[in-house]
Amino acid sequence: MSRVIFIGKTGSGKTTLCQKLNELEIKYKKTQSVEIYDNSIDTPGEYLENRNLYSALIVTAADADIIALVYDSTEDEGYFAPGFASMFCKDVIGIITKINKVSKNRIEIAEDRIKQAGVSRIFKVDTLDDVGVEELSNYLKAF
């Protein structure tokens, strides 16, 4: 499996994705620093929320094969700037999380926002209900 780095706002589901993809027990914990799993890198949401920490994202992404921008579909605000993915010289995918908690319209809004960030492919998942996780896992294994 390729190593993927998860980048997203606090509470977007990055840690849960890491736990699910690495077949670990799902338990909530606030990521305080970069955490390395077998096949994934979990970043604190503050790295995205504070522009002064973008350089930490770029440096940490050097250890990944794939960049994953994680977008919480329950959020009202867009937090990836248009063209955000262009700061990475690697494949950047989008992952829309918590899709079972929102309407189809909210998922479409999330999809539009993450497309504007410049991702090459979008996955729609709900890790707690195990929706879309297998497709994402298969993509990462084949990459």
Short mmCIF file of C-alpha atoms in Angstrom, two decimals, residues 10-123:
data_model
loop_
_atom_site.label_atom_id
_atom_site.label_comp_id
_atom_site.label_asym_id
_atom_site.label_seq_id
_atom_site.Cartn_x
_atom_site.Cartn_y
_atom_site.Cartn_z
CA THR A 10 -9.62 19.59 12.99
CA GLY A 11 -12.43 17.05 13.33
CA SER A 12 -12.64 16.24 9.61
CA GLY A 13 -11.97 12.53 10.17
CA LYS A 14 -8.26 12.17 9.40
CA THR A 15 -7.42 10.10 12.49
CA THR A 16 -10.45 7.86 12.01
CA LEU A 17 -9.39 7.24 8.41
CA CYS A 18 -5.88 6.33 9.54
CA GLN A 19 -7.24 3.94 12.16
CA LYS A 20 -9.69 2.35 9.70
CA LEU A 21 -7.15 1.91 6.88
CA ASN A 22 -4.59 0.45 9.28
CA GLU A 23 -7.21 -1.89 10.79
CA LEU A 24 -6.95 -0.38 14.26
CA GLU A 25 -9.64 0.11 16.87
CA ILE A 26 -11.58 3.29 16.14
CA LYS A 27 -11.27 5.65 19.08
CA TYR A 28 -11.37 9.41 19.16
CA LYS A 29 -8.26 11.30 20.06
CA LYS A 30 -7.10 14.79 19.21
CA THR A 31 -3.99 14.63 17.06
CA GLN A 32 -1.46 16.97 18.66
CA SER A 33 1.50 16.27 16.39
CA VAL A 34 2.22 14.36 13.19
CA GLU A 35 1.53 10.66 13.73
CA ILE A 36 2.97 7.96 11.51
CA TYR A 37 1.05 4.73 10.92
CA ASP A 38 2.16 1.79 8.77
CA ASN A 39 0.68 3.24 5.59
CA SER A 40 -0.50 6.68 6.54
CA ILE A 41 0.51 10.00 8.05
CA ASP A 42 -1.97 11.86 10.25
CA THR A 43 -1.50 15.61 10.53
CA PRO A 44 -2.98 17.97 13.12
CA GLY A 45 -5.82 20.09 11.79
CA GLU A 46 -3.97 23.18 12.95
CA TYR A 47 -1.42 22.62 10.18
CA LEU A 48 -4.15 23.49 7.68
CA GLU A 49 -5.98 26.04 9.82
CA ASN A 50 -2.87 28.19 10.32
CA ARG A 51 -1.21 29.33 7.09
CA ASN A 52 2.08 29.78 8.93
CA LEU A 53 2.20 25.99 9.27
CA TYR A 54 1.76 25.19 5.56
CA SER A 55 5.50 24.64 5.34
CA ALA A 56 5.13 21.83 7.90
CA LEU A 57 2.57 20.18 5.62
CA ILE A 58 4.88 20.46 2.62
CA VAL A 59 7.86 19.00 4.50
CA THR A 60 5.80 16.18 6.03
CA ALA A 61 4.26 15.35 2.65
CA ALA A 62 7.74 14.50 1.35
CA ASP A 63 7.40 11.14 3.14
CA ALA A 64 4.11 10.32 1.41
CA ASP A 65 3.31 8.84 -1.99
CA ILE A 66 -0.18 10.35 -2.14
CA ILE A 67 -1.62 13.53 -0.65
CA ALA A 68 -5.22 13.30 0.60
CA LEU A 69 -7.22 16.43 1.28
CA VAL A 70 -9.93 15.47 3.77
CA TYR A 71 -13.12 17.54 3.64
CA ASP A 72 -15.84 17.23 6.28
CA SER A 73 -19.19 17.41 4.49
CA THR A 74 -20.90 18.68 7.65
CA GLU A 75 -18.81 21.89 7.62
CA ASP A 76 -20.40 25.08 6.36
CA GLU A 77 -17.19 26.85 5.40
CA GLY A 78 -14.76 25.90 2.67
CA TYR A 79 -11.25 25.65 4.03
CA PHE A 80 -9.14 24.56 1.06
CA ALA A 81 -8.21 27.50 -1.13
CA PRO A 82 -8.65 27.10 -4.89
CA GLY A 83 -5.49 25.53 -6.26
CA PHE A 84 -4.32 24.39 -2.80
CA ALA A 85 -3.18 21.03 -4.23
CA SER A 86 -0.68 22.75 -6.52
CA MET A 87 1.79 23.21 -3.63
CA PHE A 88 2.48 19.46 -3.73
CA CYS A 89 4.43 17.74 -6.50
CA LYS A 90 2.52 14.48 -6.05
CA ASP A 91 -0.89 13.03 -6.79
CA VAL A 92 -3.50 14.78 -4.64
CA ILE A 93 -6.84 13.09 -4.00
CA GLY A 94 -9.89 14.38 -2.18
CA ILE A 95 -11.80 12.53 0.49
CA ILE A 96 -15.23 13.76 1.54
CA THR A 97 -16.11 12.40 4.99
CA LYS A 98 -19.28 11.96 7.05
CA ILE A 99 -21.44 11.55 3.95
CA ASN A 100 -24.16 9.64 5.83
CA LYS A 101 -24.81 12.66 8.05
CA VAL A 102 -25.74 15.15 5.33
CA SER A 103 -28.00 15.64 2.34
CA LYS A 104 -26.97 14.97 -1.23
CA ASN A 105 -26.81 18.73 -1.78
CA ARG A 106 -24.22 19.14 1.00
CA ILE A 107 -22.09 16.39 -0.55
CA GLU A 108 -22.25 18.16 -3.92
CA ILE A 109 -21.13 21.42 -2.29
CA ALA A 110 -18.22 19.60 -0.62
CA GLU A 111 -17.33 17.97 -3.94
CA ASP A 112 -17.31 21.32 -5.72
CA ARG A 113 -15.08 22.89 -3.06
CA ILE A 114 -12.55 20.06 -3.08
CA LYS A 115 -12.46 20.04 -6.89
CA GLN A 116 -11.54 23.72 -6.81
CA ALA A 117 -8.61 22.79 -4.56
CA GLY A 118 -7.23 20.79 -7.50
CA VAL A 119 -7.62 17.13 -6.56
CA SER A 120 -7.29 14.44 -9.23
CA ARG A 121 -9.94 12.10 -7.82
CA ILE A 122 -12.60 12.22 -5.11
CA PHE A 123 -13.67 9.52 -2.68
#
